Structures are given as C-alpha cells and as structure tokens.
PDB file of C-alpha atoms and ligand atoms in Angstrom:
ATOM      1  CA  MET A   6     -21.755  35.123  32.547  1.00 82.00           C
ATOM      2  CA  LYS A   7     -21.772  33.899  28.936  1.00 89.00           C
ATOM      3  CA  LYS A   8     -19.975  30.580  28.465  1.00 95.00           C
ATOM      4  CA  ILE A   9     -17.933  29.874  25.376  1.00 97.00           C
ATOM      5  CA  THR A  10     -16.209  26.909  23.738  1.00 98.00           C
ATOM      6  CA  ILE A  11     -12.427  26.997  23.540  1.00 98.00           C
ATOM      7  CA  ALA A  12     -10.724  24.726  20.990  1.00 98.00           C
ATOM      8  CA  ILE A  13      -6.961  24.234  21.253  1.00 98.00           C
ATOM      9  CA  ASP A  14      -5.338  22.315  18.418  1.00 97.00           C
ATOM     10  CA  GLY A  15      -1.758  21.805  17.409  1.00 96.00           C
ATOM     11  CA  PHE A  16       1.223  19.516  17.104  1.00 94.00           C
ATOM     12  CA  SER A  17       2.117  17.006  19.792  1.00 89.00           C
ATOM     13  CA  SER A  18       4.080  18.272  22.805  1.00 89.00           C
ATOM     14  CA  THR A  19       3.315  21.936  22.212  1.00 93.00           C
ATOM     15  CA  GLY A  20       1.924  22.240  25.731  1.00 91.00           C
ATOM     16  CA  LYS A  21      -1.723  22.283  24.649  1.00 94.00           C
ATOM     17  CA  SER A  22      -2.968  20.294  27.621  1.00 92.00           C
ATOM     18  CA  THR A  23      -1.036  22.366  30.169  1.00 92.00           C
ATOM     19  CA  VAL A  24      -2.509  25.648  29.011  1.00 96.00           C
ATOM     20  CA  ALA A  25      -5.950  24.093  28.406  1.00 96.00           C
ATOM     21  CA  LYS A  26      -6.029  22.842  32.016  1.00 94.00           C
ATOM     22  CA  GLN A  27      -4.900  26.232  33.349  1.00 95.00           C
ATOM     23  CA  LEU A  28      -7.606  28.030  31.378  1.00 97.00           C
ATOM     24  CA  ALA A  29     -10.329  25.576  32.418  1.00 95.00           C
ATOM     25  CA  ALA A  30      -9.346  25.867  36.093  1.00 93.00           C
ATOM     26  CA  TYR A  31      -9.286  29.671  35.959  1.00 96.00           C
ATOM     27  CA  LEU A  32     -12.604  30.002  34.109  1.00 96.00           C
ATOM     28  CA  GLY A  33     -14.351  27.169  35.981  1.00 94.00           C
ATOM     29  CA  TYR A  34     -14.773  25.295  32.684  1.00 96.00           C
ATOM     30  CA  VAL A  35     -14.620  21.566  31.948  1.00 94.00           C
ATOM     31  CA  TYR A  36     -11.342  20.391  30.438  1.00 95.00           C
ATOM     32  CA  VAL A  37     -11.434  17.535  27.917  1.00 96.00           C
ATOM     33  CA  ASP A  38      -8.224  15.922  26.667  1.00 96.00           C
ATOM     34  CA  SER A  39      -9.329  14.443  23.337  1.00 97.00           C
ATOM     35  CA  GLY A  40      -5.904  12.862  22.752  1.00 96.00           C
ATOM     36  CA  ALA A  41      -6.447  10.780  25.903  1.00 97.00           C
ATOM     37  CA  MET A  42      -9.526   9.290  24.217  1.00 98.00           C
ATOM     38  CA  TYR A  43      -7.519   8.181  21.148  1.00 98.00           C
ATOM     39  CA  ARG A  44      -4.834   6.861  23.497  1.00 98.00           C
ATOM     40  CA  ALA A  45      -7.411   4.863  25.513  1.00 98.00           C
ATOM     41  CA  ILE A  46      -8.700   3.167  22.357  1.00 98.00           C
ATOM     42  CA  THR A  47      -5.076   2.396  21.437  1.00 98.00           C
ATOM     43  CA  LEU A  48      -4.558   0.831  24.867  1.00 98.00           C
ATOM     44  CA  PHE A  49      -7.707  -1.254  24.379  1.00 98.00           C
ATOM     45  CA  ALA A  50      -6.368  -2.443  20.980  1.00 98.00           C
ATOM     46  CA  LEU A  51      -2.970  -3.306  22.484  1.00 98.00           C
ATOM     47  CA  LYS A  52      -4.542  -5.264  25.353  1.00 98.00           C
ATOM     48  CA  ARG A  53      -6.673  -7.278  22.923  1.00 98.00           C
ATOM     49  CA  ASN A  54      -3.698  -7.846  20.587  1.00 98.00           C
ATOM     50  CA  LEU A  55      -5.475  -6.010  17.811  1.00 98.00           C
ATOM     51  CA  ILE A  56      -2.347  -3.959  17.139  1.00 98.00           C
ATOM     52  CA  GLY A  57       1.316  -4.889  17.415  1.00 96.00           C
ATOM     53  CA  ASN A  58       4.673  -4.091  15.878  1.00 93.00           C
ATOM     54  CA  ASP A  59       3.809  -5.365  12.435  1.00 94.00           C
ATOM     55  CA  TYR A  60       0.042  -5.752  12.387  1.00 97.00           C
ATOM     56  CA  LEU A  61      -3.242  -3.919  12.873  1.00 98.00           C
ATOM     57  CA  HIS A  62      -6.493  -5.919  12.883  1.00 98.00           C
ATOM     58  CA  ARG A  63      -8.481  -2.934  11.815  1.00 98.00           C
ATOM     59  CA  ASP A  64     -11.798  -4.636  10.955  1.00 98.00           C
ATOM     60  CA  GLU A  65     -11.778  -6.560  14.227  1.00 98.00           C
ATOM     61  CA  LEU A  66     -11.127  -3.367  16.186  1.00 98.00           C
ATOM     62  CA  ILE A  67     -13.998  -1.639  14.377  1.00 98.00           C
ATOM     63  CA  LYS A  68     -16.273  -4.570  15.325  1.00 98.00           C
ATOM     64  CA  GLN A  69     -15.267  -4.254  18.975  1.00 98.00           C
ATOM     65  CA  LEU A  70     -15.600  -0.463  19.224  1.00 98.00           C
ATOM     66  CA  HIS A  71     -19.068  -0.758  20.774  1.00 98.00           C
ATOM     67  CA  GLU A  72     -17.459  -2.538  23.756  1.00 98.00           C
ATOM     68  CA  ILE A  73     -15.437   0.572  24.604  1.00 98.00           C
ATOM     69  CA  GLN A  74     -16.844   2.895  27.265  1.00 97.00           C
ATOM     70  CA  LEU A  75     -14.901   6.064  28.023  1.00 97.00           C
ATOM     71  CA  HIS A  76     -15.517   8.661  30.674  1.00 95.00           C
ATOM     72  CA  PHE A  77     -13.558  11.304  32.581  1.00 95.00           C
ATOM     73  CA  GLU A  78     -13.534  11.600  36.363  1.00 94.00           C
ATOM     74  CA  PHE A  79     -12.093  14.561  38.244  1.00 90.00           C
ATOM     75  CA  ASN A  80      -9.261  13.578  40.586  1.00 91.00           C
ATOM     76  CA  PRO A  81      -9.009  16.233  43.336  1.00 89.00           C
ATOM     77  CA  THR A  82      -5.401  15.223  44.134  1.00 91.00           C
ATOM     78  CA  THR A  83      -4.054  15.726  40.614  1.00 85.00           C
ATOM     79  CA  LYS A  84      -6.720  18.373  39.897  1.00 83.00           C
ATOM     80  CA  THR A  85      -7.270  16.709  36.526  1.00 86.00           C
ATOM     81  CA  ALA A  86     -10.171  14.979  34.819  1.00 90.00           C
ATOM     82  CA  GLU A  87      -8.691  11.503  34.357  1.00 95.00           C
ATOM     83  CA  ILE A  88      -9.767   9.060  31.675  1.00 97.00           C
ATOM     84  CA  HIS A  89     -11.435   5.740  32.471  1.00 98.00           C
ATOM     85  CA  LEU A  90     -11.585   2.856  30.010  1.00 98.00           C
ATOM     86  CA  ASN A  91     -14.431   0.454  30.771  1.00 98.00           C
ATOM     87  CA  GLY A  92     -14.463   1.593  34.388  1.00 97.00           C
ATOM     88  CA  THR A  93     -10.688   1.510  35.008  1.00 98.00           C
ATOM     89  CA  ASN A  94      -8.545   4.608  35.431  1.00 97.00           C
ATOM     90  CA  VAL A  95      -5.933   4.410  32.638  1.00 98.00           C
ATOM     91  CA  GLU A  96      -4.628   7.973  32.844  1.00 96.00           C
ATOM     92  CA  THR A  97      -1.039   6.820  33.497  1.00 95.00           C
ATOM     93  CA  GLU A  98      -1.022   3.744  31.262  1.00 97.00           C
ATOM     94  CA  ILE A  99      -2.065   5.707  28.164  1.00 98.00           C
ATOM     95  CA  ARG A 100       1.068   7.916  28.401  1.00 93.00           C
ATOM     96  CA  SER A 101       3.532   5.058  27.767  1.00 91.00           C
ATOM     97  CA  MET A 102       5.801   5.056  24.709  1.00 88.00           C
ATOM     98  CA  GLN A 103       4.076   1.851  23.577  1.00 94.00           C
ATOM     99  CA  VAL A 104       0.778   3.730  23.283  1.00 96.00           C
ATOM    100  CA  SER A 105       2.456   6.852  21.818  1.00 90.00           C
ATOM    101  CA  ASP A 106       4.051   4.705  19.115  1.00 91.00           C
ATOM    102  CA  LYS A 107       0.721   3.291  17.946  1.00 95.00           C
ATOM    103  CA  VAL A 108      -1.843   6.015  18.605  1.00 94.00           C
ATOM    104  CA  SER A 109      -1.562   7.814  15.260  1.00 91.00           C
ATOM    105  CA  GLN A 110      -2.398   4.565  13.405  1.00 94.00           C
ATOM    106  CA  ILE A 111      -5.530   4.163  15.517  1.00 97.00           C
ATOM    107  CA  ALA A 112      -6.481   7.830  15.106  1.00 95.00           C
ATOM    108  CA  GLU A 113      -6.440   7.377  11.320  1.00 94.00           C
ATOM    109  CA  ILE A 114      -9.419   4.990  11.395  1.00 96.00           C
ATOM    110  CA  PRO A 115     -12.611   6.886  10.383  1.00 97.00           C
ATOM    111  CA  GLU A 116     -14.890   4.692  12.580  1.00 98.00           C
ATOM    112  CA  VAL A 117     -12.735   5.487  15.623  1.00 98.00           C
ATOM    113  CA  ARG A 118     -12.851   9.194  14.830  1.00 97.00           C
ATOM    114  CA  LYS A 119     -16.634   9.114  14.316  1.00 98.00           C
ATOM    115  CA  LYS A 120     -17.204   7.494  17.700  1.00 98.00           C
ATOM    116  CA  LEU A 121     -14.905   9.927  19.513  1.00 98.00           C
ATOM    117  CA  VAL A 122     -16.125  13.078  17.747  1.00 98.00           C
ATOM    118  CA  GLU A 123     -19.711  12.242  18.791  1.00 98.00           C
ATOM    119  CA  LEU A 124     -18.627  11.748  22.383  1.00 97.00           C
ATOM    120  CA  GLN A 125     -16.582  14.965  22.357  1.00 98.00           C
ATOM    121  CA  GLN A 126     -19.528  16.950  20.969  1.00 98.00           C
ATOM    122  CA  HIS A 127     -21.680  15.479  23.730  1.00 97.00           C
ATOM    123  CA  PHE A 128     -19.146  16.544  26.412  1.00 95.00           C
ATOM    124  CA  GLY A 129     -19.174  20.087  25.004  1.00 94.00           C
ATOM    125  CA  LYS A 130     -22.879  20.492  24.344  1.00 94.00           C
ATOM    126  CA  ASN A 131     -23.418  22.949  27.199  1.00 93.00           C
ATOM    127  CA  LYS A 132     -20.356  25.091  26.323  1.00 95.00           C
ATOM    128  CA  GLY A 133     -18.022  26.126  29.167  1.00 96.00           C
ATOM    129  CA  VAL A 134     -15.493  23.645  27.820  1.00 97.00           C
ATOM    130  CA  VAL A 135     -11.819  23.764  26.897  1.00 98.00           C
ATOM    131  CA  MET A 136     -10.893  20.878  24.611  1.00 98.00           C
ATOM    132  CA  ASP A 137      -7.491  20.178  23.131  1.00 97.00           C
ATOM    133  CA  GLY A 138      -6.579  17.929  20.208  1.00 96.00           C
ATOM    134  CA  ARG A 139      -5.969  18.006  16.476  1.00 95.00           C
ATOM    135  CA  ASP A 140      -9.403  18.580  14.913  1.00 96.00           C
ATOM    136  CA  ILE A 141     -11.315  20.410  17.617  1.00 97.00           C
ATOM    137  CA  GLY A 142     -11.585  23.772  15.821  1.00 97.00           C
ATOM    138  CA  THR A 143     -12.056  22.185  12.387  1.00 96.00           C
ATOM    139  CA  VAL A 144     -14.365  19.190  12.982  1.00 97.00           C
ATOM    140  CA  VAL A 145     -15.566  18.805  16.584  1.00 98.00           C
ATOM    141  CA  PHE A 146     -16.508  22.441  17.305  1.00 98.00           C
ATOM    142  CA  PRO A 147     -16.295  24.390  14.036  1.00 97.00           C
ATOM    143  CA  ASP A 148     -18.351  27.149  15.723  1.00 97.00           C
ATOM    144  CA  ALA A 149     -16.097  27.496  18.793  1.00 97.00           C
ATOM    145  CA  GLU A 150     -15.834  31.131  19.874  1.00 97.00           C
ATOM    146  CA  LEU A 151     -12.081  30.838  20.471  1.00 97.00           C
ATOM    147  CA  LYS A 152      -9.756  28.649  18.426  1.00 98.00           C
ATOM    148  CA  ILE A 153      -6.045  28.380  19.114  1.00 98.00           C
ATOM    149  CA  PHE A 154      -3.494  26.582  16.936  1.00 97.00           C
ATOM    150  CA  MET A 155      -0.257  25.833  18.744  1.00 96.00           C
ATOM    151  CA  THR A 156       3.105  25.137  17.168  1.00 95.00           C
ATOM    152  CA  ALA A 157       6.726  24.925  18.305  1.00 95.00           C
ATOM    153  CA  ASP A 158      10.000  23.740  16.827  1.00 95.00           C
ATOM    154  CA  ALA A 159      10.083  19.896  16.673  1.00 95.00           C
ATOM    155  CA  LYS A 160      13.449  19.592  18.471  1.00 96.00           C
ATOM    156  CA  GLU A 161      12.209  21.820  21.289  1.00 95.00           C
ATOM    157  CA  ARG A 162       9.028  19.705  21.586  1.00 95.00           C
ATOM    158  CA  ALA A 163      11.025  16.471  21.738  1.00 95.00           C
ATOM    159  CA  LEU A 164      13.269  18.005  24.379  1.00 95.00           C
ATOM    160  CA  ARG A 165      10.250  18.958  26.519  1.00 92.00           C
ATOM    161  CA  ARG A 166       8.908  15.392  26.317  1.00 91.00           C
ATOM    162  CA  TYR A 167      12.376  13.980  27.060  1.00 94.00           C
ATOM    163  CA  LEU A 168      12.666  16.124  30.209  1.00 93.00           C
ATOM    164  CA  GLU A 169       9.155  15.098  31.290  1.00 89.00           C
ATOM    165  CA  PHE A 170      10.025  11.388  30.993  1.00 89.00           C
ATOM    166  CA  LYS A 171      13.343  11.984  32.807  1.00 93.00           C
ATOM    167  CA  GLU A 172      11.534  13.697  35.670  1.00 92.00           C
ATOM    168  CA  GLN A 173       9.321  10.590  35.964  1.00 89.00           C
ATOM    169  CA  GLY A 174      12.485   8.442  36.159  1.00 92.00           C
ATOM    170  CA  LYS A 175      11.926   6.954  32.695  1.00 88.00           C
ATOM    171  CA  ASP A 176      15.058   6.307  30.712  1.00 89.00           C
ATOM    172  CA  ILE A 177      14.090   6.911  27.072  1.00 91.00           C
ATOM    173  CA  SER A 178      16.587   8.313  24.574  1.00 94.00           C
ATOM    174  CA  PHE A 179      16.115  11.777  23.124  1.00 95.00           C
ATOM    175  CA  GLU A 180      16.526  10.303  19.611  1.00 96.00           C
ATOM    176  CA  SER A 181      13.605   7.868  19.993  1.00 94.00           C
ATOM    177  CA  ILE A 182      11.356  10.637  21.325  1.00 93.00           C
ATOM    178  CA  TYR A 183      12.364  12.978  18.494  1.00 95.00           C
ATOM    179  CA  GLU A 184      11.639  10.227  15.998  1.00 94.00           C
ATOM    180  CA  ASN A 185       8.209   9.618  17.578  1.00 91.00           C
ATOM    181  CA  VAL A 186       7.381  13.345  17.474  1.00 92.00           C
ATOM    182  CA  MET A 187       8.358  13.579  13.779  1.00 94.00           C
ATOM    183  CA  GLN A 188       6.481  10.415  12.866  1.00 92.00           C
ATOM    184  CA  ARG A 189       3.305  11.538  14.648  1.00 88.00           C
ATOM    185  CA  ASP A 190       3.505  14.988  13.012  1.00 92.00           C
ATOM    186  CA  HIS A 191       3.700  13.269   9.651  1.00 93.00           C
ATOM    187  CA  ILE A 192       0.773  10.870  10.207  1.00 89.00           C
ATOM    188  CA  ASP A 193      -1.385  13.505  11.950  1.00 88.00           C
ATOM    189  CA  THR A 194      -0.977  16.059   9.145  1.00 92.00           C
ATOM    190  CA  THR A 195      -1.273  13.701   6.178  1.00 93.00           C
ATOM    191  CA  ARG A 196      -4.095  11.301   7.173  1.00 89.00           C
ATOM    192  CA  ALA A 197      -7.172  11.310   4.937  1.00 92.00           C
ATOM    193  CA  ASP A 198      -9.758  11.826   7.706  1.00 91.00           C
ATOM    194  CA  SER A 199      -9.575  15.111   9.643  1.00 91.00           C
ATOM    195  CA  PRO A 200      -5.846  15.822   9.303  1.00 91.00           C
ATOM    196  CA  LEU A 201      -4.276  18.321  11.649  1.00 92.00           C
ATOM    197  CA  THR A 202      -4.738  21.727  10.019  1.00 93.00           C
ATOM    198  CA  LYS A 203      -5.201  25.226  11.305  1.00 96.00           C
ATOM    199  CA  ALA A 204      -8.820  26.357  11.112  1.00 97.00           C
ATOM    200  CA  HIS A 205      -9.150  29.510   9.000  1.00 96.00           C
ATOM    201  CA  ASP A 206     -10.303  31.453  12.058  1.00 96.00           C
ATOM    202  CA  ALA A 207      -7.777  30.039  14.551  1.00 98.00           C
ATOM    203  CA  ILE A 208      -5.112  32.154  16.212  1.00 97.00           C
ATOM    204  CA  GLU A 209      -1.662  30.637  15.746  1.00 96.00           C
ATOM    205  CA  ILE A 210       0.718  30.643  18.685  1.00 95.00           C
ATOM    206  CA  ASP A 211       4.319  29.501  18.251  1.00 95.00           C
ATOM    207  CA  ASN A 212       5.629  28.903  21.752  1.00 92.00           C
ATOM    208  CA  THR A 213       9.192  27.778  20.933  1.00 94.00           C
ATOM    209  CA  HIS A 214      10.472  30.778  22.879  1.00 92.00           C
ATOM    210  CA  THR A 215       7.485  31.618  25.110  1.00 90.00           C
ATOM    211  CA  ASN A 216       7.287  30.504  28.728  1.00 87.00           C
ATOM    212  CA  ARG A 217       4.157  28.856  30.096  1.00 88.00           C
ATOM    213  CA  GLU A 218       3.208  31.779  32.305  1.00 92.00           C
ATOM    214  CA  ASP A 219       3.284  34.335  29.471  1.00 92.00           C
ATOM    215  CA  GLN A 220       1.405  31.995  27.181  1.00 93.00           C
ATOM    216  CA  PHE A 221      -1.330  31.442  29.756  1.00 96.00           C
ATOM    217  CA  HIS A 222      -1.850  35.190  30.115  1.00 96.00           C
ATOM    218  CA  ILE A 223      -2.051  35.683  26.344  1.00 95.00           C
ATOM    219  CA  LEU A 224      -4.699  32.958  26.026  1.00 96.00           C
ATOM    220  CA  LEU A 225      -6.610  34.121  29.088  1.00 97.00           C
ATOM    221  CA  GLN A 226      -6.882  37.618  27.631  1.00 97.00           C
ATOM    222  CA  LEU A 227      -8.167  36.173  24.354  1.00 97.00           C
ATOM    223  CA  ALA A 228     -10.727  34.073  26.247  1.00 97.00           C
ATOM    224  CA  LYS A 229     -11.897  37.072  28.322  1.00 96.00           C
ATOM    225  CA  ASP A 230     -12.306  39.112  25.129  1.00 95.00           C
ATOM    226  CA  ARG A 231     -14.413  36.397  23.527  1.00 95.00           C
ATOM    227  CA  ILE A 232     -16.544  35.943  26.643  1.00 95.00           C
ATOM    228  CA  ALA A 233     -17.201  39.694  26.637  1.00 93.00           C
ATOM    229  CA  GLY A 234     -18.093  39.442  22.941  1.00 88.00           C
ATOM    230  CA  ARG A 235     -14.978  41.299  21.785  1.00 81.00           C
ATOM    231  CA  VAL A 236     -13.285  39.687  18.799  1.00 75.00           C
ATOM    232  CA  SER A 237      -9.669  40.831  18.512  1.00 62.00           C
TER     233      SER A 237
HETATM  234  O1  LIG B  11      -2.530  14.996  22.219  1.00 61.99           O
HETATM  235  P1  LIG B  11      -1.889  13.614  22.278  1.00 61.99           P
HETATM  236  O2  LIG B  11      -0.439  13.612  21.871  1.00 61.99           O
HETATM  237  O3  LIG B  11      -2.127  12.912  23.558  1.00 61.99           O
HETATM  238  O4  LIG B  11      -2.690  12.798  21.135  1.00 61.99           O
HETATM  239  C1  LIG B  11      -2.384  11.479  20.851  1.00 61.99           C
HETATM  240  C2  LIG B  11      -2.650  11.173  19.384  1.00 61.99           C
HETATM  241  O5  LIG B  11      -4.055  11.170  19.144  1.00 61.99           O
HETATM  242  C3  LIG B  11      -2.044  12.115  18.361  1.00 61.99           C
HETATM  243  O6  LIG B  11      -0.844  11.623  17.803  1.00 61.99           O
HETATM  244  C4  LIG B  11      -3.091  12.251  17.291  1.00 61.99           C
HETATM  245  C5  LIG B  11      -4.352  11.749  17.897  1.00 61.99           C
HETATM  246  N1  LIG B  11      -5.393  12.770  18.072  1.00 61.99           N
HETATM  247  C6  LIG B  11      -6.234  13.026  17.019  1.00 61.99           C
HETATM  248  O7  LIG B  11      -6.057  12.444  15.945  1.00 61.99           O
HETATM  249  N2  LIG B  11      -7.261  13.890  17.180  1.00 61.99           N
HETATM  250  C7  LIG B  11      -7.457  14.527  18.336  1.00 61.99           C
HETATM  251  N3  LIG B  11      -8.490  15.372  18.462  1.00 61.99           N
HETATM  252  C8  LIG B  11      -6.583  14.300  19.423  1.00 61.99           C
HETATM  253  C9  LIG B  11      -5.543  13.428  19.260  1.00 61.99           C
END
C-alpha cells in the first residue's frame, strides 16, 4: 500500500504527540517526536552549563553541536520510540519544567534548527512517518501528503498539562504552567527562523472541546483518504 508523510504541527499541549502516536501505531508508521529533539539539545546545554536562568552561551553551544548524537529507540513496554542523547535514554528527563522553561530559547537558534531539520528529513526519507512539531508541514516536509495544524484554548492546554503533572505526582502550580504555555506560544510564533505557522495546505483542528477518541477517528479518516489518493 502507498505510504505517505503525515505532518502534525501546532501549539504546545494540544495533544499532537498523543494523536500522532495513535496514528503511527494504527498505520504501522514510524512516529518521530521532533520536540523531543529540541528538548534533548536543551538538556545537553543545561548539563554543560551553556544555559541558565540569566545566560545563554549561544556561540559555545553552536561549537559543541557536533558532539550531540540523537537517536530514537522503540521501547516495547511504553510502546514509544524514546529519545537517546549520546547513547543515554533521556525520554523522562527532557519532560522536566527546567527543560520546558528553556527549550524555546534553544529552538530559536538557526544552527540548532538546521541540524535537527536535516536529521528529521533523514528519518522521514522513506515516507511512512508521522512527525509532530512546529515546522513539519512548512519546513521539514513541505510536500507531506497530509498536514494537520492543531490548536486549543491556552487555559485548556495548561489545564491538561497540569493534570498530567499531577498524575505523575509532580506538584507544579497551574499558574506557572499557564505562564510557560503562554511564553512558549509567544516565542514559538514570533521567532525569526521557522516560526510556528499554519501551512497554507494544512487542515486546522481546534480540539478545545473534542475528545481524544473522536479526534483520532477524524485524523485517521483523513489519513486513509490521502493514502487512497483522495484529497478532501
Ligand atoms: O512539542 P514540545 O512541546 O515537546 O516542543 C518543545 C519545544 O521545541 C517547543 O516549545 C518549540 C520547539 N519545537 C520547535 O521549535 N520545532 C519543532 N519542530 C518542535 C518543537
């Protein structure tokens, strides 16, 4: 059967990765979480003290980029392709608030984006891939057969993240999460290099009031149509 490329972009905490994983599992496609790659570089920068509360040693980070090796490995227990930074699984570490607070600053650096876009294009070269991020339909795979742009009300997105952290036993205030969501939206949409924008041929889905199950079925139908060569 014909394999396509599915690009899912949108604001943070709109559930992109959940639906991307569901689609990939159903279709037997590879799932690539491009945000995890920006987060892993942020973790690298934090560990080497290249970024902190009031500094970013941007030129030094750029010099050290060639020392960063990233790859994904499928974990059969979590049923997820987990990210490895220089051989170590950092899938959990990259989800901390410390990384979330800094990642947009790292993702603004053109040299970082260039390195990751090349790697992402390599991962998707054989099609049969579902990739989620901010610039997948606009920059990484401008020819993707199916492009989705996901949005949801910012308060609702912060609430989802808050409940996720609570479920993991992490005590983080709703206010700080809301602030982080708003700040990331701002940096992601206003940065000079590859800002978050809806590709002209992307289908916009606002899931403020849609449950995950319904959303999955909407996207699956769109994917099936594209695989069959039907453009709706
Ligand atoms: O999807 P996420 O929240 O894990 O992404 C983390 C950050 O990485 C996000 O604030 C913006 C950045 N990012 C990006 O600039 N381009 C991508 N393709 C994916 C993520």
